[in-house]
């Protein structure tokens, strides 16, 4: 059979193409000649060109993350114009050739986060008209030229967080009109220029968290007509005017103003925000909420925790339609005005007033909250429930009144939620009586034991819950800090009629965790009565007489020198006694 010379040459060329296409550089892993993974392969800028030279020409996804590359030279992508995804994350890149990305006209995703880039020059992304996601976060970027992103007309997500930016160039986003997500958090930005976001009509998420912004102007957010999430957490805002939010008032769903320095919420500040669902104003210095500050709002969550509020006035929540989750914890609230939440009392499901200065729980605080499911009042100074304050809470499932000043709890004060409660927390109260509770449905109750007569090797404990329907008591004792524990880990059982118990065989200066819990026929009812107990130091007293000491010396078989020293010590002891007498 004769072979044509042309056929031989063609076969050789095809073989070379196939061999080239099928090759994979040694430190990398290739899949279907489309995905090349060179991550964590100890690559540097010196061998980067060789690796790319041997990368399959059909590769569309290239991962070069977690290496030691510090410079991106030009022409390394000349043979790979088909690439759509390139990942350079977590290298040491500090310098990038202005022409390195020119061949990548099909690039859609570029990851350059966690490097050492300082400047983004104009012209770096001239060919990336199809780029959709660009990550430049966690670098050291101090400056971005006004025209650096002018060709990124398809860009949808841009991450510039955790850099060293002091300002945002006013024309930076002129052509990135398709941008939906913009992260500028964790920078050093102090001011937003007029018109900075004017062209970002499709932006939905904007994060400016953890910067140094002191004020917003009425024009700062102009153009963001479709913004849904705005994060201004951890800035230096001390004043917020009603007009500052006008540009985003009708589109926002989530607004985070937490950890700033706001002291007052002005009237109608958040009114006419029909789509707002989550509002976070926690961790400020708010002392006053003016009339109708939240007028018309229908919220999933309002966070006002960690402020300096002392009172909650009804006028502050005038016109509110709904707040499903309301958090007032960690303030200094001593009074909640009667009917403060009346305008939305049927549309509140979680109310948190823990860590305040409330002294009483009265009916006007929670009246007609028939759909409330969680009420948190822990860490206040409450010592009583006034006039069946909870009678309307027919659907309450969780009630936390731990760390207050209750000494007695009676079921008549909790007639409203008794049939619905699933979790009832009373720890860290000085409870003596927990009376008239007969649990028929599944519930978990937690409270403290009371200790008395604490000695080195024993302690007397009593418990508030006594006259229930328990079958018996189950007692467990755990040694907290002792290597030699005198107690078995298995529970001990006490008869149902007992109201106190003396625990002995304890060790001096030792800590124990003791629980004495009732056991019911209904195993879904769990009442925990526990306490940490610290035993005292054992006092040793000597009652032996001097004659006994002399006799013991005479019979101990001690050496003459030792006996002489002991006798001299005894004489000195007797002499001292006489002198004192």
Coordinates of C-alpha atoms in Angstrom, one line a residue:
X1 CA 0.0 0.0 0.0
X2 CA 1.4 3.4 -1.0
X3 CA 1.0 6.4 1.2
X4 CA 0.7 9.9 -0.2
X5 CA 3.3 12.3 1.1
X6 CA 0.5 14.8 1.8
X7 CA -1.4 12.3 4.0
X8 CA 1.7 11.6 6.1
X9 CA 2.3 15.3 6.7
X10 CA -1.4 15.9 7.6
X11 CA -1.4 13.0 10.0
X12 CA 1.7 14.3 11.7
X13 CA 0.2 17.8 12.0
X14 CA -3.0 16.3 13.5
X15 CA -1.0 14.2 15.9
X16 CA 0.8 17.2 17.1
X17 CA -2.4 19.1 17.6
X18 CA -4.0 16.3 19.5
X19 CA -0.9 15.8 21.6
X20 CA -0.7 19.5 22.4
X21 CA -4.4 19.5 23.2
X22 CA -4.2 16.5 25.4
X23 CA -1.1 17.5 27.4
X24 CA -1.3 18.6 31.1
X25 CA 1.6 20.4 32.8
X26 CA 3.1 18.2 35.6
X27 CA 2.2 20.2 38.7
X28 CA -1.5 20.5 37.5
X29 CA -4.5 18.3 37.2
X30 CA -6.6 18.4 34.1
X31 CA -10.2 17.3 33.5
X32 CA -11.7 16.7 30.1
X33 CA -9.1 19.2 28.7
X34 CA -11.5 21.9 29.8
X35 CA -10.6 22.4 33.4
X36 CA -7.0 22.8 34.6
X37 CA -6.3 22.9 38.3
X38 CA -2.8 24.2 39.3
X39 CA -3.8 25.4 42.8
X40 CA -1.4 24.9 45.7
X41 CA 1.3 23.7 43.3
X42 CA 4.2 25.9 44.6
X43 CA 4.2 27.9 41.3
X44 CA 6.1 31.2 41.0
X45 CA 6.2 33.9 38.4
X46 CA 9.3 32.2 37.0
X47 CA 7.7 29.0 35.9
X48 CA 4.2 30.3 35.3
X49 CA 4.9 30.9 31.6
X50 CA 6.1 27.3 31.1
X51 CA 3.0 25.9 32.9
X52 CA 0.6 27.9 30.6
X53 CA 2.6 26.9 27.5
X54 CA 1.8 23.3 28.3
X55 CA -1.8 23.8 29.4
X56 CA -4.4 22.3 27.1
X57 CA -5.4 24.8 24.4
X58 CA -9.1 23.9 25.0
X59 CA -9.0 24.9 28.7
X60 CA -11.8 27.3 29.7
X61 CA -11.3 27.1 33.5
X62 CA -7.8 27.8 35.0
X63 CA -7.1 27.6 38.7
X64 CA -3.8 29.1 39.8
X65 CA -4.8 30.0 43.4
X66 CA -2.8 29.3 46.5
X67 CA 0.6 29.7 44.9
X68 CA 3.6 32.1 45.3
X69 CA 3.1 34.1 42.1
X70 CA 4.1 37.8 42.7
X71 CA 4.0 39.2 39.1
X72 CA 1.8 38.6 36.1
X73 CA 4.0 39.2 33.0
X74 CA 2.5 40.0 29.6
X75 CA 1.8 37.4 26.9
X76 CA 1.2 34.5 29.3
X77 CA -2.3 34.1 28.0
X78 CA -1.5 34.6 24.3
X79 CA -2.3 30.9 23.5
X80 CA -5.5 30.8 25.7
X81 CA -8.0 33.3 24.4
X82 CA -10.8 30.8 25.0
X83 CA -10.5 31.1 28.8
X84 CA -13.7 32.0 30.6
X85 CA -12.7 31.6 34.3
X86 CA -9.3 32.4 35.8
X87 CA -8.4 32.2 39.5
X88 CA -5.3 33.9 40.9
X89 CA -6.6 34.1 44.5
X90 CA -4.3 33.8 47.5
X91 CA -1.0 34.5 45.8
X92 CA 1.4 37.3 46.4
X93 CA 0.7 39.3 43.2
X94 CA 1.8 42.9 43.7
X95 CA 2.3 43.9 40.1
X96 CA 0.4 43.2 36.9
X97 CA 1.4 43.9 33.3
X98 CA -1.1 46.3 31.7
X99 CA -1.3 43.9 28.7
X100 CA -1.6 40.5 30.5
X101 CA -5.4 40.2 30.1
X102 CA -5.7 41.6 26.6
X103 CA -6.0 38.2 24.9
X104 CA -8.8 37.1 27.3
X105 CA -11.8 38.5 25.4
X106 CA -14.1 35.7 26.5
X107 CA -13.3 36.0 30.2
X108 CA -16.4 36.0 32.5
X109 CA -15.0 35.5 35.9
X110 CA -11.6 36.8 37.3
X111 CA -10.5 36.1 40.9
X112 CA -7.6 38.2 42.2
X113 CA -8.6 38.3 45.9
X114 CA -6.0 38.0 48.7
X115 CA -3.0 39.3 46.9
X116 CA -0.8 42.4 47.4
X117 CA -2.1 44.6 44.6
X118 CA -1.7 48.3 45.4
X119 CA -2.9 50.2 42.2
X120 CA -5.5 49.4 39.5
X121 CA -4.3 51.3 36.5
X122 CA -6.3 52.5 33.5
X123 CA -6.3 50.0 30.6
X124 CA -5.9 46.8 32.7
X125 CA -9.3 45.4 31.7
X126 CA -9.6 46.9 28.2
X127 CA -10.6 43.6 26.6
X128 CA -13.0 42.3 29.3
X129 CA -16.3 43.4 27.8
X130 CA -17.8 40.0 28.8
X131 CA -16.5 39.9 32.3
X132 CA -19.3 39.4 34.9
X133 CA -17.5 38.8 38.2
X134 CA -14.4 40.5 39.4
X135 CA -12.9 39.9 42.8
X136 CA -10.2 42.3 44.0
X137 CA -11.0 42.1 47.8
X138 CA -8.4 41.6 50.5
X139 CA -5.6 43.3 48.6
X140 CA -3.8 46.5 49.5
X141 CA -5.4 48.7 46.8
X142 CA -4.9 52.4 47.6
X143 CA -5.9 53.9 44.2
X144 CA -8.1 53.0 41.3
X145 CA -8.1 55.2 38.2
X146 CA -11.3 56.8 37.1
X147 CA -11.3 54.8 33.8
X148 CA -10.1 51.5 35.2
X149 CA -13.5 49.9 34.7
X150 CA -14.7 51.8 31.7
X151 CA -14.8 48.6 29.4
X152 CA -16.4 46.3 32.0
X153 CA -19.9 46.9 30.4
X154 CA -21.1 43.4 31.4
X155 CA -19.9 43.4 35.0
X156 CA -22.5 42.2 37.5
X157 CA -20.5 41.6 40.7
X158 CA -17.5 43.7 41.9
X159 CA -15.7 43.0 45.2
X160 CA -13.3 45.7 46.5
X161 CA -13.6 45.0 50.2
X162 CA -10.8 44.9 52.7
X163 CA -8.4 47.3 50.8
X164 CA -6.9 50.7 51.6
X165 CA -9.2 52.9 49.6
X166 CA -9.7 56.4 51.0
X167 CA -12.1 57.5 48.3
X168 CA -14.1 56.2 45.4
X169 CA -13.4 58.1 42.1
X170 CA -16.6 59.9 41.0
X171 CA -16.5 58.5 37.5
X172 CA -15.4 54.9 38.3
X173 CA -18.7 53.3 37.7
X174 CA -19.9 55.3 34.7
X175 CA -20.0 52.3 32.3
X176 CA -20.6 49.5 34.7
X177 CA -24.4 49.9 34.4
X178 CA -25.2 46.2 34.8
X179 CA -23.6 46.0 38.2
X180 CA -25.8 44.2 40.7
X181 CA -23.4 43.6 43.7
X182 CA -20.8 46.1 44.9
X183 CA -18.7 45.5 48.0
X184 CA -16.6 48.4 49.3
X185 CA -16.5 47.3 52.9
X186 CA -13.5 47.4 55.2
X187 CA -11.8 50.3 53.5
X188 CA -10.9 53.8 54.7
X189 CA -13.6 55.7 52.8
X190 CA -14.6 59.0 54.5
X191 CA -16.8 60.6 51.9
X192 CA -19.0 59.7 48.9
X193 CA -18.8 62.1 46.0
X194 CA -21.9 63.5 44.3
X195 CA -22.8 61.2 41.4
X196 CA -20.6 58.3 42.4
X197 CA -23.4 55.8 42.0
X198 CA -25.5 57.8 39.6
X199 CA -25.2 55.2 36.8
X200 CA -25.8 52.1 38.9
X201 CA -29.5 51.8 38.3
X202 CA -29.4 48.0 38.4
X203 CA -27.4 47.7 41.7
X204 CA -29.2 45.6 44.3
X205 CA -26.5 45.1 47.0
X206 CA -24.2 47.8 48.2
X207 CA -21.8 47.3 51.2
X208 CA -20.0 50.2 52.7
X209 CA -19.5 48.6 56.0
X210 CA -16.5 49.3 58.3
X211 CA -15.4 52.5 56.7
X212 CA -15.0 56.0 58.1
X213 CA -18.1 57.7 56.7
X214 CA -19.3 60.5 59.0
X215 CA -22.2 61.8 57.1
X216 CA -24.5 61.0 54.2
X217 CA -25.9 63.7 52.0
X218 CA -29.2 63.7 50.1
X219 CA -27.3 63.1 46.9
X220 CA -24.9 60.4 48.2
X221 CA -27.1 57.5 47.1
X222 CA -28.6 59.1 44.0
X223 CA -29.1 56.7 41.1
X224 CA -29.6 53.6 43.2
X225 CA -33.3 53.2 42.3
X226 CA -33.3 49.4 42.5
X227 CA -31.1 49.0 45.6
X228 CA -32.4 46.2 47.9
X229 CA -29.6 45.9 50.5
X230 CA -27.5 48.7 52.0
X231 CA -24.9 48.0 54.6
X232 CA -23.4 51.0 56.5
X233 CA -22.4 49.0 59.6
X234 CA -19.4 50.2 61.6
X235 CA -18.9 53.7 60.2
X236 CA -18.9 57.0 62.1
X237 CA -22.3 58.2 61.3
X238 CA -23.6 60.5 64.1
X239 CA -26.5 62.2 62.4
X240 CA -28.9 60.8 59.8
X241 CA -31.4 63.1 58.2
X242 CA -34.7 61.9 56.8
X243 CA -33.7 63.1 53.3
X244 CA -30.5 61.1 53.3
X245 CA -32.4 57.9 52.4
X246 CA -34.7 59.4 49.9
X247 CA -32.9 58.0 46.9
X248 CA -33.4 54.4 48.1
X249 CA -36.5 54.8 50.2
X250 CA -38.9 52.9 47.8
X251 CA -36.6 50.0 46.9
X252 CA -34.7 49.0 50.1
X253 CA -35.4 45.6 51.7
X254 CA -32.5 45.5 54.1
X255 CA -30.8 48.4 55.9
X256 CA -27.9 48.0 58.3
X257 CA -26.9 51.1 60.3
X258 CA -25.5 49.1 63.3
X259 CA -22.3 50.1 65.2
X260 CA -22.3 53.8 64.4
X261 CA -22.7 56.8 66.7
X262 CA -26.4 57.7 66.1
X263 CA -28.1 59.2 69.1
X264 CA -31.5 60.2 67.8
X265 CA -34.0 58.8 65.3
X266 CA -35.9 61.7 63.9
X267 CA -39.6 61.7 63.1
X268 CA -40.6 59.8 59.9
X269 CA -36.9 58.8 59.4
X270 CA -37.9 55.4 58.0
X271 CA -41.5 56.2 56.8
X272 CA -42.6 55.5 53.3
X273 CA -40.2 52.5 52.9
X274 CA -42.8 50.0 51.7
X275 CA -40.4 47.2 50.9
X276 CA -38.2 47.4 53.9
X277 CA -38.1 44.1 55.8
X278 CA -35.0 44.1 58.0
X279 CA -33.7 47.2 59.8
X280 CA -30.6 47.0 62.1
X281 CA -29.8 50.0 64.3
X282 CA -28.1 48.1 67.0
X283 CA -24.9 49.2 68.7
X284 CA -25.4 53.0 68.4
X285 CA -25.9 55.6 71.1
X286 CA -29.6 56.1 70.6
X287 CA -31.3 57.7 73.6
X288 CA -34.5 59.0 71.8
X289 CA -36.8 57.7 69.2
X290 CA -39.0 60.6 68.0
X291 CA -42.7 60.3 67.1
X292 CA -43.6 58.1 64.1
X293 CA -40.0 57.3 63.4
X294 CA -41.1 54.0 61.9
X295 CA -44.4 55.1 60.5
X296 CA -45.9 52.7 58.0
X297 CA -43.2 50.0 58.3
X298 CA -44.0 46.3 58.0
X299 CA -40.8 44.6 59.2
X300 CA -39.6 41.1 59.6
X301 CA -36.9 42.3 62.0
X302 CA -36.1 45.5 63.9
X303 CA -32.9 45.5 65.9
X304 CA -32.4 48.2 68.5
X305 CA -30.3 46.3 70.9
X306 CA -27.1 47.8 72.4
X307 CA -28.3 51.4 72.6
X308 CA -29.0 53.8 75.5
X309 CA -32.7 53.8 75.5
X310 CA -34.3 54.3 79.0
X311 CA -38.0 54.3 78.0
X312 CA -40.1 53.0 75.2
X313 CA -42.9 55.4 74.3
X314 CA -46.1 54.6 72.4
X315 CA -45.6 57.6 70.1
X316 CA -42.3 56.2 68.8
X317 CA -44.2 53.3 67.1
X318 CA -47.2 55.2 66.0
X319 CA -48.4 53.9 62.6
X320 CA -46.2 50.8 62.5
X321 CA -48.0 47.9 60.7
X322 CA -45.9 44.9 61.6
X323 CA -42.6 44.0 63.4
X324 CA -42.3 40.2 63.6
X325 CA -39.0 40.3 65.6
X326 CA -38.3 43.2 67.9
X327 CA -35.0 43.4 69.9
X328 CA -34.5 45.9 72.6
X329 CA -31.9 43.9 74.6
X330 CA -28.8 45.6 76.2
X331 CA -30.4 49.0 76.7
X332 CA -31.2 50.8 79.9
X333 CA -34.9 50.6 79.7
X334 CA -36.7 50.9 83.0
X335 CA -40.2 51.6 81.6
X336 CA -42.3 50.5 78.7
X337 CA -45.4 52.7 78.3
X338 CA -48.8 51.0 78.3
X339 CA -49.8 50.3 74.8
X340 CA -46.3 51.0 73.3
X341 CA -46.8 48.2 70.8
X342 CA -50.6 48.5 70.3
X343 CA -50.4 49.4 66.6
X344 CA -48.8 46.1 65.7
X345 CA -49.6 43.9 68.8
X346 CA -51.1 41.1 66.6
X347 CA -48.1 41.1 64.3
X348 CA -45.3 40.6 66.7
X349 CA -43.9 37.1 67.3
X350 CA -40.6 37.7 69.1
X351 CA -40.0 40.4 71.7
X352 CA -36.6 40.7 73.4
X353 CA -36.3 43.1 76.4
X354 CA -33.4 41.2 78.1
X355 CA -30.5 43.0 79.8
X356 CA -32.4 46.1 80.8
X357 CA -33.5 47.7 84.0
X358 CA -37.2 46.7 84.2
X359 CA -38.5 46.0 87.7
X360 CA -42.1 44.9 87.0
X361 CA -43.9 43.0 84.3
X362 CA -47.3 44.7 83.8
X363 CA -50.2 44.0 81.5
X364 CA -49.8 47.1 79.4
X365 CA -46.4 46.0 78.1
X366 CA -47.7 43.0 76.2
X367 CA -51.4 43.4 76.1
X368 CA -53.3 41.7 73.3
X369 CA -50.2 40.1 71.9
X370 CA -52.1 36.9 71.2
X371 CA -49.7 35.7 68.6
X372 CA -46.4 36.4 70.5
X373 CA -44.3 33.2 70.6
X374 CA -41.1 34.3 72.3
X375 CA -40.7 36.7 75.2
X376 CA -37.2 37.4 76.6
X377 CA -36.9 39.3 79.8
X378 CA -33.7 37.8 81.2
X379 CA -31.2 39.9 83.1
X380 CA -33.5 42.6 84.4
X381 CA -34.5 43.5 88.0
X382 CA -38.0 42.1 87.8
X383 CA -39.4 40.8 91.1
X384 CA -43.1 40.4 90.3
X385 CA -45.7 39.9 87.6
X386 CA -48.5 42.5 88.1
X387 CA -52.2 41.7 87.5
X388 CA -51.8 38.6 85.4
X389 CA -49.7 40.6 82.9
X390 CA -49.4 37.6 80.5
X391 CA -53.0 36.7 80.2
X392 CA -53.3 37.5 76.5
X393 CA -50.2 35.5 75.5
X394 CA -52.2 32.4 74.5
X395 CA -49.6 31.3 71.9
X396 CA -46.4 32.0 73.9
X397 CA -43.9 29.1 73.5
X398 CA -40.7 30.5 75.0
X399 CA -40.5 32.6 78.2
X400 CA -37.1 33.6 79.6
X401 CA -37.2 35.4 83.0
X402 CA -33.8 34.2 84.2
X403 CA -31.4 36.4 86.1
X404 CA -34.0 38.6 87.8
X405 CA -35.1 39.0 91.4
X406 CA -38.0 36.6 91.7
X407 CA -38.4 34.8 95.0
X408 CA -41.8 33.2 94.4
X409 CA -43.6 32.1 91.2
X410 CA -47.3 31.2 91.2
X411 CA -49.1 29.6 88.3
X412 CA -52.0 32.2 88.6
X413 CA -49.6 34.8 87.3
X414 CA -49.1 32.8 84.1
X415 CA -52.6 31.7 83.2
X416 CA -52.2 33.0 79.6
X417 CA -49.3 31.0 78.3
X418 CA -49.5 28.0 80.6
X419 CA -51.0 25.7 78.0
X420 CA -48.7 26.8 75.1
X421 CA -45.3 27.2 76.8
X422 CA -42.6 24.8 75.7
X423 CA -39.6 26.5 77.3
X424 CA -39.7 28.3 80.6
X425 CA -36.3 29.6 81.9
X426 CA -36.0 30.8 85.5
X427 CA -32.3 30.3 86.3
X428 CA -30.4 32.6 88.5
X429 CA -33.4 33.8 90.5
X430 CA -33.4 33.4 94.3
X431 CA -36.5 31.2 94.0
X432 CA -38.0 29.8 97.2
X433 CA -41.4 28.8 95.9
X434 CA -42.6 27.6 92.5
X435 CA -46.2 26.9 93.3
X436 CA -49.4 25.4 91.8
X437 CA -47.9 24.2 88.5
X438 CA -49.3 20.9 87.2
X439 CA -47.9 20.4 83.8
X440 CA -50.0 18.3 81.5
X441 CA -48.2 18.9 78.2
X442 CA -44.6 18.7 77.1
X443 CA -42.5 21.5 78.5
X444 CA -38.9 22.2 79.7
X445 CA -38.5 24.3 82.8
X446 CA -35.2 25.3 84.3
X447 CA -34.5 26.9 87.7
X448 CA -32.0 26.8 90.6
X449 CA -31.7 24.7 93.7
X450 CA -31.2 26.6 97.0
X451 CA -28.2 25.7 99.2
X452 CA -27.8 26.1 102.9
X453 CA -25.5 24.9 105.7
X454 CA -22.5 24.6 103.3
X455 CA -19.7 22.7 105.1
X456 CA -16.5 21.1 104.1
X457 CA -18.0 17.6 103.5
X458 CA -21.8 18.3 103.3
X459 CA -24.4 20.7 102.2
X460 CA -28.2 21.0 102.6
X461 CA -30.2 21.7 99.4
X462 CA -33.8 22.5 98.9
X463 CA -35.9 23.2 95.8
X464 CA -38.7 25.5 94.8
X465 CA -40.8 23.0 92.9
X466 CA -42.3 20.7 95.5
X467 CA -46.1 20.0 95.3
X468 CA -46.4 18.7 91.8
X469 CA -47.3 15.4 90.3
X470 CA -43.8 13.9 90.4
X471 CA -43.3 10.2 90.9
X472 CA -39.9 10.7 92.6
X473 CA -36.8 12.9 92.5
X474 CA -33.7 12.0 90.4
X475 CA -30.5 13.4 91.9
X476 CA -27.2 13.6 90.0
X477 CA -23.9 15.0 91.4
X478 CA -21.0 15.8 89.1
X479 CA -17.5 16.7 90.3
X480 CA -16.4 19.8 88.5
X481 CA -12.8 20.2 89.6
X482 CA -11.8 17.1 91.6
X483 CA -9.8 14.2 90.3
X484 CA -11.1 12.0 93.0
X485 CA -14.9 12.1 92.8
X486 CA -16.7 10.4 95.6
X487 CA -20.0 10.2 93.7
X488 CA -21.2 7.7 91.1
X489 CA -22.3 9.2 87.8
X490 CA -25.5 7.3 88.0
X491 CA -28.5 9.1 89.4
X492 CA -29.8 8.6 92.9
X493 CA -33.5 8.5 93.7
X494 CA -35.4 10.4 96.4
X495 CA -39.0 9.9 97.5
X496 CA -41.6 12.3 96.0
X497 CA -42.5 13.9 99.3
X498 CA -39.0 15.3 100.0
X499 CA -38.5 19.0 99.9
X500 CA -34.8 19.1 100.9
X501 CA -31.9 16.8 101.1
X502 CA -28.5 16.7 102.9
X503 CA -25.6 15.7 100.5
X504 CA -22.6 14.3 102.4
X505 CA -19.3 12.5 101.6
X506 CA -18.2 15.6 99.7
X507 CA -14.6 16.8 99.6
X508 CA -13.4 20.1 101.1
X509 CA -12.9 23.1 98.8
X510 CA -14.4 21.3 95.8
X511 CA -17.0 22.3 93.2
X512 CA -20.0 20.2 92.3
X513 CA -22.9 20.5 89.9
X514 CA -26.0 19.1 91.6
X515 CA -29.4 18.5 89.9
X516 CA -32.5 17.3 91.7
X517 CA -35.2 16.9 89.1
X518 CA -38.8 15.6 89.4
X519 CA -39.7 12.6 87.3
X520 CA -43.2 12.5 85.8
X521 CA -45.4 9.9 84.2
X522 CA -45.4 12.1 81.1
X523 CA -41.8 12.0 79.9
X524 CA -42.3 15.1 77.8
X525 CA -42.4 17.2 81.0
X526 CA -38.8 18.1 82.1
X527 CA -38.1 20.3 85.1
X528 CA -34.5 21.0 85.8
X529 CA -33.4 22.2 89.2
X530 CA -29.6 22.6 89.3
X531 CA -26.9 24.5 91.1
X532 CA -23.1 24.8 91.3
X533 CA -22.0 24.2 94.9
X534 CA -18.6 25.0 96.4
X535 CA -17.7 23.3 99.7
X536 CA -15.9 25.1 102.4
X537 CA -12.4 24.6 103.8
X538 CA -12.1 21.9 106.5
X539 CA -11.2 23.3 109.9
X540 CA -8.8 21.0 112.0
X541 CA -8.8 21.5 115.8
X542 CA -6.2 19.9 118.2
X543 CA -7.6 18.6 121.6
X544 CA -4.7 16.5 122.8
X545 CA -3.4 17.4 126.4
X546 CA 0.2 18.0 127.3
X547 CA 0.5 14.8 129.3
X548 CA -0.6 12.8 126.3
X549 CA 2.2 14.5 124.3
X550 CA 4.8 13.6 127.0
X551 CA 3.6 10.0 127.0
X552 CA 3.7 9.8 123.3
X553 CA 7.2 11.1 123.3
X554 CA 8.3 8.6 125.9
X555 CA 7.0 5.7 123.8
X556 CA 7.8 6.8 120.4
X557 CA 11.3 5.4 120.2
X558 CA 12.7 8.7 119.1
X559 CA 16.4 9.5 119.3
X560 CA 17.8 11.2 122.5
X561 CA 18.5 14.4 120.5
X562 CA 14.9 14.4 119.1
X563 CA 13.4 13.7 122.5
X564 CA 15.4 16.5 124.2
X565 CA 14.3 19.0 121.6
X566 CA 10.7 18.0 122.0
X567 CA 10.9 18.3 125.8
X568 CA 12.6 21.7 125.6
X569 CA 9.8 22.8 123.2
X570 CA 7.2 21.5 125.7
X571 CA 8.8 23.4 128.6
X572 CA 8.8 26.6 126.4
X573 CA 5.2 26.0 125.6
X574 CA 4.2 25.7 129.4
X575 CA 6.4 28.7 130.3
X576 CA 4.7 30.8 127.6
X577 CA 1.3 29.8 128.9
X578 CA 2.2 30.8 132.4
X579 CA 3.6 34.1 131.2
X580 CA 0.4 34.9 129.3
X581 CA -1.7 34.0 132.3

